[in-house]
Amino acid sequence: MSALAYATRVAPAPVLGAVLALALGLLPAGAAMGKSLDDPYFGEALYYAYQEHYFEALERLDTEIAQHYGVDEPQLDSLYAYIDHAEFSVGDFELHYRMHHRAGRAIRAVLEGDVEEPVRNEAAFRLARIHFQKDQPHDALQALDQIEGEVPETIQDDVAYLRANILLAIGRPADAIEILRGLQGSESLQGFAAYNLGIALLQAGEGEDAVRQLDRAGRVSASDPATLAIRDKSNLVLGTLLLEASAFEPAHHSLDRVRLAGPFSNQALLRAGWADLSAERFERALVPWSLLAEREATDPAVQEALLALPFAYSKLNVHGRAAVLYERAVQSFGNELGKVDASIASIRKGDFLAALVREEIRQDKDWVIRLRALPDAPETFYLTTLMASHDFQTALQNYLDLEDLRKKLTTWNRSFDSFDDIIRLRRRYYEPVLPEIDSQFRKLDAQIRLRLEQRKYLDQRLQHMLIAPRPDYLATTDEQDAAARLQALETSLAGADSSDSADSSDSADSADREALRLRIRRLRGVLHFGLETQYHERLTRAHEHLRELNADVDVLNARYEAFVRTRQAAVHSYVGYEIPINGLRARVRDALERLSVLMARQGHMLETVAIAQLSERRKSLEDYQNQARFAFADSYDRAAKAQAQVEIQAPAAAATR
Amino acid sequence: MTNRSGTSHSHVLRHAAPTHHSRSQCARFRRLLLPGIFLLALLASVGSIASTSFAADPSKDQMRSLDEQVQEIKSDVLGIAAELGRLEEKLLYPSNTQVSVFVSIAEGETLRLDSVRIQLDGELVAHHIYSFKELEALQKGGVQRIFTGNVATGEHQVEVSVAGKTESGGDFSGSESFAFTKEVEPKLVGVTLTGQGFGNASIQVGSW
């Protein structure tokens, strides 16, 4: 049995209220985390979750978390600060997407991980909530019992509220009462805790206290729709309690507090009428029932009012009016029977499932109501009534989820052909040009490597000169030329000397050569002086030039790397996709096949449930119609008799006069 | 369909309809009209009514089995979606050219965002008009990825134009530019809207 159905059996509204209130209240919020998100991808997942697009939210957050755990240094990742929240959010999204199994696994993983006490306690709470929703209250309680130590302040009330509801579900109202009394001041649970306490007292057999508590719950000041609805419900239950106890006037007061436009309005009007009738205030009963009889005729309360209203008239001995209204009821039930028959026939034709997945309708938050108003769609007339069943709701939600998945898979299946096209076009473009580009690149690459080697050699030389100075290495080109020329002159003079010694030439030539040698030495000295005295300055300049060269080399390297990356990217843009695309294509097709089988089964189940419920409704309507027919005949007879009596009495009275 | 109290409107109507007649003159009507379902029925017997209603319905086991199969296929499709997402990103938006623009509203801001236009190097690349749900998601702390595309490495300029209403109800519109350098890793640009006091709003654009 589902949690909702289970909750309904034990204590209809309060436990259901708990489930949904918790589910609504615990969606992760940026605000709840106390600061803006630094991780845009987690924020993106939340953006989808807040719009109730849980598939997209899960898809993004799963990927983000997987990437977070895949990086070498997770502490540097932007998700690091939010990883606990992200893990919880995955569980929440899965829960909202009705994936209880995965949600449970995700939260158990947090529980079993090395986490701080508040985080562990929050995980235990969330696991308990999942168990409770899965109709496993004992497991839920066990999970809550794991909570010890510090509990995050934001969930303290929710933990207590959940515990109280679990205790109610397992038949321990006395324990629940104790907890719920402590929650009466909770702002976030306003109305819900009050109502639940009333129901717990009722379950514990403390009727008087229950009445007082429900009265308090029926008077809470509220403005939000959820609290207004639970306040209405408190008043409705209280009114029914008092009606049962034959306290008709107080019952009427409670029922009067139910809003006329709220979801419990029809029931309140119906019971208010019964309270009046039971107190034999027949005229007063006409007011709520007349109002109710004009409302949507597919509603069972309205149908009951169609019979109750003429009954009240008959109690007032207005049999003529009663007969007219009974006749109207017969007609109305006949119309409704026609609608039910049309609905059943239409569902059997398969139109029901087609109507449910109409996209333009589902854009509207009141789509169920809009469906009912669709012309020429008899399959949807009684949809709101069908939605009352939790089984139907679950089956319907599953069906709609499957339909969404089918659309996604179909779109993806088509996109594979586009991917193939992209890859084919890229291959066609790159493959002819890449060999020529590679050839040019290899030439450039050789030149670049040579220059880089030269630069490296210069760098090493300069580094060495810091230890072993070599001024000659820093000579300018002119200086090098001059040194070479001086060296050549010296060599030439040495050659002349050796030939003179052989020829024994005159001493005048010898003196000239000596003078030249002197000049050469002086000049060499000038060169040497310059190199020695400017050595440090020149070395510094050489280093500066090398640094300038470094900047150019960096630019060169960057371009080189950019080219290599671009070259790789060009290849990666069309190589290596075949296997993953084909794998995905096969998975998508397989999923589509399984999905279509599942959709057929789920759809069949929906149709079966719908037809079964409509058949029951048909039976009730037939009963109503028969009752109305009998009552119509009875009222008609009485009206005719009364009329006849008037006609008999009138001449007699005239004769007497 | 279902309210926060957990009980759908029609649910109560179906299961808790009382036909209350305590007096003898109502007895005939009571017999004729309906079997009475009073408060205890409201509180305790709804489940049994529900279960009898489904006597001809598929069994709970069947429903549970189907539900589990639905969960399983959801899980499979999510796996496909994740892998497909990675493939798409690699194929269409490789990291060396990828640029994404994210939009968020500063915490606690209640300004109403109507539209955002994004121009990249003078070219309109995104124009989004916000629905109520999207706006609400942003106000709660969600972050919208408004654009993902490709640009070459180097210098670029993004221009963001925003239109909306401030908390006081006044119109606001404005533009902001941001120059950025695209390098080898994916570039994330963030657009944050803040209300600087009553009646004002500002756009902050920068690297995320």
PDB file of C-alpha atoms in Angstrom, chain B residues 13-176:
ATOM      1  CA  LEU B  13     -16.308  14.128  -1.162  1.00  0.00           C
ATOM      2  CA  ARG B  14     -16.125  10.554  -2.157  1.00  0.00           C
ATOM      3  CA  HIS B  15     -15.274   8.988   1.124  1.00  0.00           C
ATOM      4  CA  ALA B  16     -16.661  11.213   3.753  1.00  0.00           C
ATOM      5  CA  ALA B  17     -20.070  12.159   2.509  1.00  0.00           C
ATOM      6  CA  PRO B  18     -22.313  12.098   5.530  1.00  0.00           C
ATOM      7  CA  THR B  19     -26.011  11.589   5.145  1.00  0.00           C
ATOM      8  CA  HIS B  20     -26.966  12.537   8.599  1.00  0.00           C
ATOM      9  CA  HIS B  21     -30.533  11.974   9.790  1.00  0.00           C
ATOM     10  CA  SER B  22     -30.944  11.402  13.448  1.00  0.00           C
ATOM     11  CA  ARG B  23     -34.678  11.735  13.599  1.00  0.00           C
ATOM     12  CA  SER B  24     -37.222   9.072  12.836  1.00  0.00           C
ATOM     13  CA  GLN B  25     -38.803  11.039  10.013  1.00  0.00           C
ATOM     14  CA  CYS B  26     -35.555  10.888   8.211  1.00  0.00           C
ATOM     15  CA  ALA B  27     -35.352   7.137   8.442  1.00  0.00           C
ATOM     16  CA  ARG B  28     -37.125   6.465   5.184  1.00  0.00           C
ATOM     17  CA  PHE B  29     -34.986   8.924   3.366  1.00  0.00           C
ATOM     18  CA  ARG B  30     -31.905   7.444   4.969  1.00  0.00           C
ATOM     19  CA  ARG B  31     -32.839   3.979   3.810  1.00  0.00           C
ATOM     20  CA  LEU B  32     -33.581   5.211   0.348  1.00  0.00           C
ATOM     21  CA  LEU B  33     -30.803   7.614  -0.134  1.00  0.00           C
ATOM     22  CA  LEU B  34     -27.452   6.324   0.905  1.00  0.00           C
ATOM     23  CA  PRO B  35     -25.677   4.132   3.370  1.00  0.00           C
ATOM     24  CA  GLY B  36     -24.507   6.568   6.019  1.00  0.00           C
ATOM     25  CA  ILE B  37     -20.855   7.285   6.352  1.00  0.00           C
ATOM     26  CA  PHE B  38     -20.285   9.354   9.413  1.00  0.00           C
ATOM     27  CA  LEU B  39     -17.237  10.722  11.079  1.00  0.00           C
ATOM     28  CA  LEU B  40     -15.724   7.418  12.033  1.00  0.00           C
ATOM     29  CA  ALA B  41     -16.087   6.407   8.470  1.00  0.00           C
ATOM     30  CA  LEU B  42     -14.341   9.604   7.533  1.00  0.00           C
ATOM     31  CA  LEU B  43     -11.434   8.814   9.798  1.00  0.00           C
ATOM     32  CA  ALA B  44     -11.171   5.092   9.794  1.00  0.00           C
ATOM     33  CA  SER B  45     -12.865   3.397   6.942  1.00  0.00           C
ATOM     34  CA  VAL B  46     -11.655   5.336   3.975  1.00  0.00           C
ATOM     35  CA  GLY B  47      -9.028   2.766   3.235  1.00  0.00           C
ATOM     36  CA  SER B  48     -11.498  -0.044   3.210  1.00  0.00           C
ATOM     37  CA  ILE B  49     -13.814   1.906   0.942  1.00  0.00           C
ATOM     38  CA  ALA B  50     -10.933   2.594  -1.329  1.00  0.00           C
ATOM     39  CA  SER B  51      -9.954  -1.034  -1.386  1.00  0.00           C
ATOM     40  CA  THR B  52     -13.456  -2.241  -2.102  1.00  0.00           C
ATOM     41  CA  SER B  53     -13.646   0.332  -4.855  1.00  0.00           C
ATOM     42  CA  PHE B  54     -10.768  -1.398  -6.536  1.00  0.00           C
ATOM     43  CA  ALA B  55     -12.069  -4.929  -6.281  1.00  0.00           C
ATOM     44  CA  ALA B  56     -11.938  -5.175 -10.042  1.00  0.00           C
ATOM     45  CA  ASP B  57      -8.738  -3.183 -10.330  1.00  0.00           C
ATOM     46  CA  PRO B  58      -5.219  -4.392 -10.884  1.00  0.00           C
ATOM     47  CA  SER B  59      -3.695  -5.860  -7.763  1.00  0.00           C
ATOM     48  CA  LYS B  60      -1.426  -3.856  -5.511  1.00  0.00           C
ATOM     49  CA  ASP B  61       1.422  -6.185  -6.416  1.00  0.00           C
ATOM     50  CA  GLN B  62       0.898  -5.452 -10.073  1.00  0.00           C
ATOM     51  CA  MET B  63       0.861  -1.741  -9.397  1.00  0.00           C
ATOM     52  CA  ARG B  64       3.961  -1.953  -7.254  1.00  0.00           C
ATOM     53  CA  SER B  65       5.754  -4.037  -9.836  1.00  0.00           C
ATOM     54  CA  LEU B  66       4.884  -1.528 -12.541  1.00  0.00           C
ATOM     55  CA  ASP B  67       5.974   1.332 -10.319  1.00  0.00           C
ATOM     56  CA  GLU B  68       9.329  -0.351  -9.788  1.00  0.00           C
ATOM     57  CA  GLN B  69       9.759  -0.865 -13.504  1.00  0.00           C
ATOM     58  CA  VAL B  70       8.960   2.796 -14.066  1.00  0.00           C
ATOM     59  CA  GLN B  71      11.613   3.752 -11.510  1.00  0.00           C
ATOM     60  CA  GLU B  72      14.082   1.475 -13.237  1.00  0.00           C
ATOM     61  CA  ILE B  73      13.510   2.962 -16.665  1.00  0.00           C
ATOM     62  CA  LYS B  74      13.726   6.472 -15.233  1.00  0.00           C
ATOM     63  CA  SER B  75      17.125   5.538 -13.856  1.00  0.00           C
ATOM     64  CA  ASP B  76      18.237   4.140 -17.214  1.00  0.00           C
ATOM     65  CA  VAL B  77      17.065   7.197 -19.102  1.00  0.00           C
ATOM     66  CA  LEU B  78      18.842   9.472 -16.644  1.00  0.00           C
ATOM     67  CA  GLY B  79      22.011   7.489 -17.326  1.00  0.00           C
ATOM     68  CA  ILE B  80      21.515   7.942 -21.059  1.00  0.00           C
ATOM     69  CA  ALA B  81      20.854  11.652 -20.559  1.00  0.00           C
ATOM     70  CA  ALA B  82      24.080  12.103 -18.593  1.00  0.00           C
ATOM     71  CA  GLU B  83      26.157  10.293 -21.212  1.00  0.00           C
ATOM     72  CA  LEU B  84      24.446  12.136 -24.024  1.00  0.00           C
ATOM     73  CA  GLY B  85      25.091  15.430 -22.244  1.00  0.00           C
ATOM     74  CA  ARG B  86      28.795  14.659 -22.039  1.00  0.00           C
ATOM     75  CA  LEU B  87      28.875  13.632 -25.688  1.00  0.00           C
ATOM     76  CA  GLU B  88      27.028  16.766 -26.783  1.00  0.00           C
ATOM     77  CA  GLU B  89      29.336  18.988 -24.810  1.00  0.00           C
ATOM     78  CA  LYS B  90      32.394  17.331 -26.280  1.00  0.00           C
ATOM     79  CA  LEU B  91      31.002  17.438 -29.785  1.00  0.00           C
ATOM     80  CA  LEU B  92      29.305  20.820 -29.818  1.00  0.00           C
ATOM     81  CA  TYR B  93      31.009  22.869 -27.112  1.00  0.00           C
ATOM     82  CA  PRO B  94      34.581  21.651 -26.588  1.00  0.00           C
ATOM     83  CA  SER B  95      36.203  23.290 -23.599  1.00  0.00           C
ATOM     84  CA  ASN B  96      38.767  25.252 -25.586  1.00  0.00           C
ATOM     85  CA  THR B  97      36.005  27.229 -27.276  1.00  0.00           C
ATOM     86  CA  GLN B  98      33.155  26.891 -24.786  1.00  0.00           C
ATOM     87  CA  VAL B  99      31.607  29.987 -23.230  1.00  0.00           C
ATOM     88  CA  SER B 100      28.509  29.967 -21.017  1.00  0.00           C
ATOM     89  CA  VAL B 101      26.505  32.801 -19.537  1.00  0.00           C
ATOM     90  CA  PHE B 102      24.615  32.268 -16.263  1.00  0.00           C
ATOM     91  CA  VAL B 103      21.911  34.530 -14.848  1.00  0.00           C
ATOM     92  CA  SER B 104      21.014  34.807 -11.173  1.00  0.00           C
ATOM     93  CA  ILE B 105      19.226  37.180  -8.852  1.00  0.00           C
ATOM     94  CA  ALA B 106      21.021  38.276  -5.707  1.00  0.00           C
ATOM     95  CA  GLU B 107      19.828  36.678  -2.503  1.00  0.00           C
ATOM     96  CA  GLY B 108      16.708  38.230  -1.024  1.00  0.00           C
ATOM     97  CA  GLU B 109      15.942  40.357  -4.070  1.00  0.00           C
ATOM     98  CA  THR B 110      12.315  40.561  -5.120  1.00  0.00           C
ATOM     99  CA  LEU B 111      12.745  42.481  -8.333  1.00  0.00           C
ATOM    100  CA  ARG B 112      10.756  41.114 -11.244  1.00  0.00           C
ATOM    101  CA  LEU B 113      12.846  40.152 -14.199  1.00  0.00           C
ATOM    102  CA  ASP B 114      11.017  40.361 -17.512  1.00  0.00           C
ATOM    103  CA  SER B 115      13.700  39.717 -20.091  1.00  0.00           C
ATOM    104  CA  VAL B 116      17.424  39.367 -20.626  1.00  0.00           C
ATOM    105  CA  ARG B 117      19.312  39.845 -23.884  1.00  0.00           C
ATOM    106  CA  ILE B 118      22.875  38.692 -24.351  1.00  0.00           C
ATOM    107  CA  GLN B 119      25.142  40.001 -27.103  1.00  0.00           C
ATOM    108  CA  LEU B 120      28.496  38.424 -27.663  1.00  0.00           C
ATOM    109  CA  ASP B 121      30.960  40.523 -29.664  1.00  0.00           C
ATOM    110  CA  GLY B 122      28.045  42.575 -30.926  1.00  0.00           C
ATOM    111  CA  GLU B 123      25.949  39.620 -32.017  1.00  0.00           C
ATOM    112  CA  LEU B 124      22.682  38.720 -30.300  1.00  0.00           C
ATOM    113  CA  VAL B 125      23.085  35.185 -28.958  1.00  0.00           C
ATOM    114  CA  ALA B 126      20.276  34.912 -26.391  1.00  0.00           C
ATOM    115  CA  HIS B 127      17.021  36.663 -25.631  1.00  0.00           C
ATOM    116  CA  HIS B 128      14.939  35.166 -22.852  1.00  0.00           C
ATOM    117  CA  ILE B 129      11.529  36.248 -21.577  1.00  0.00           C
ATOM    118  CA  TYR B 130      10.823  34.924 -18.101  1.00  0.00           C
ATOM    119  CA  SER B 131       7.759  32.987 -17.059  1.00  0.00           C
ATOM    120  CA  PHE B 132       6.479  33.261 -13.523  1.00  0.00           C
ATOM    121  CA  LYS B 133       7.917  29.883 -12.591  1.00  0.00           C
ATOM    122  CA  GLU B 134      11.336  30.733 -13.995  1.00  0.00           C
ATOM    123  CA  LEU B 135      11.370  34.030 -12.131  1.00  0.00           C
ATOM    124  CA  GLU B 136      10.380  32.308  -8.926  1.00  0.00           C
ATOM    125  CA  ALA B 137      13.148  29.734  -9.427  1.00  0.00           C
ATOM    126  CA  LEU B 138      15.694  32.533  -9.826  1.00  0.00           C
ATOM    127  CA  GLN B 139      14.406  34.342  -6.745  1.00  0.00           C
ATOM    128  CA  LYS B 140      14.771  31.171  -4.696  1.00  0.00           C
ATOM    129  CA  GLY B 141      18.432  30.899  -5.617  1.00  0.00           C
ATOM    130  CA  GLY B 142      18.391  28.981  -8.880  1.00  0.00           C
ATOM    131  CA  VAL B 143      20.878  29.867 -11.603  1.00  0.00           C
ATOM    132  CA  GLN B 144      19.854  29.898 -15.241  1.00  0.00           C
ATOM    133  CA  ARG B 145      22.293  28.966 -17.963  1.00  0.00           C
ATOM    134  CA  ILE B 146      21.018  31.348 -20.605  1.00  0.00           C
ATOM    135  CA  PHE B 147      23.633  30.687 -23.256  1.00  0.00           C
ATOM    136  CA  THR B 148      26.291  28.181 -24.183  1.00  0.00           C
ATOM    137  CA  GLY B 149      28.314  28.671 -27.337  1.00  0.00           C
ATOM    138  CA  ASN B 150      31.744  28.722 -28.861  1.00  0.00           C
ATOM    139  CA  VAL B 151      34.296  31.507 -29.232  1.00  0.00           C
ATOM    140  CA  ALA B 152      37.929  31.529 -30.247  1.00  0.00           C
ATOM    141  CA  THR B 153      40.609  32.037 -27.612  1.00  0.00           C
ATOM    142  CA  GLY B 154      41.378  35.715 -27.123  1.00  0.00           C
ATOM    143  CA  GLU B 155      39.584  38.911 -26.206  1.00  0.00           C
ATOM    144  CA  HIS B 156      35.798  39.148 -26.293  1.00  0.00           C
ATOM    145  CA  GLN B 157      33.029  41.397 -25.147  1.00  0.00           C
ATOM    146  CA  VAL B 158      29.671  40.417 -23.721  1.00  0.00           C
ATOM    147  CA  GLU B 159      26.835  42.904 -23.375  1.00  0.00           C
ATOM    148  CA  VAL B 160      23.842  42.173 -21.162  1.00  0.00           C
ATOM    149  CA  SER B 161      20.549  44.084 -21.444  1.00  0.00           C
ATOM    150  CA  VAL B 162      17.896  43.569 -18.797  1.00  0.00           C
ATOM    151  CA  ALA B 163      14.295  44.729 -18.447  1.00  0.00           C
ATOM    152  CA  GLY B 164      11.975  44.285 -15.495  1.00  0.00           C
ATOM    153  CA  LYS B 165      10.266  45.905 -12.570  1.00  0.00           C
ATOM    154  CA  THR B 166      11.682  46.936  -9.225  1.00  0.00           C
ATOM    155  CA  GLU B 167      10.155  46.100  -5.877  1.00  0.00           C
ATOM    156  CA  SER B 168       8.376  49.441  -5.884  1.00  0.00           C
ATOM    157  CA  GLY B 169       6.727  48.584  -9.206  1.00  0.00           C
ATOM    158  CA  GLY B 170       8.781  50.946 -11.332  1.00  0.00           C
ATOM    159  CA  ASP B 171      10.197  49.863 -14.660  1.00  0.00           C
ATOM    160  CA  PHE B 172      13.879  49.364 -14.967  1.00  0.00           C
ATOM    161  CA  SER B 173      16.080  48.551 -17.895  1.00  0.00           C
ATOM    162  CA  GLY B 174      19.785  48.680 -18.288  1.00  0.00           C
ATOM    163  CA  SER B 175      22.845  47.301 -20.009  1.00  0.00           C
ATOM    164  CA  GLU B 176      26.243  46.297 -18.835  1.00  0.00           C
TER     165      GLU B 176
END
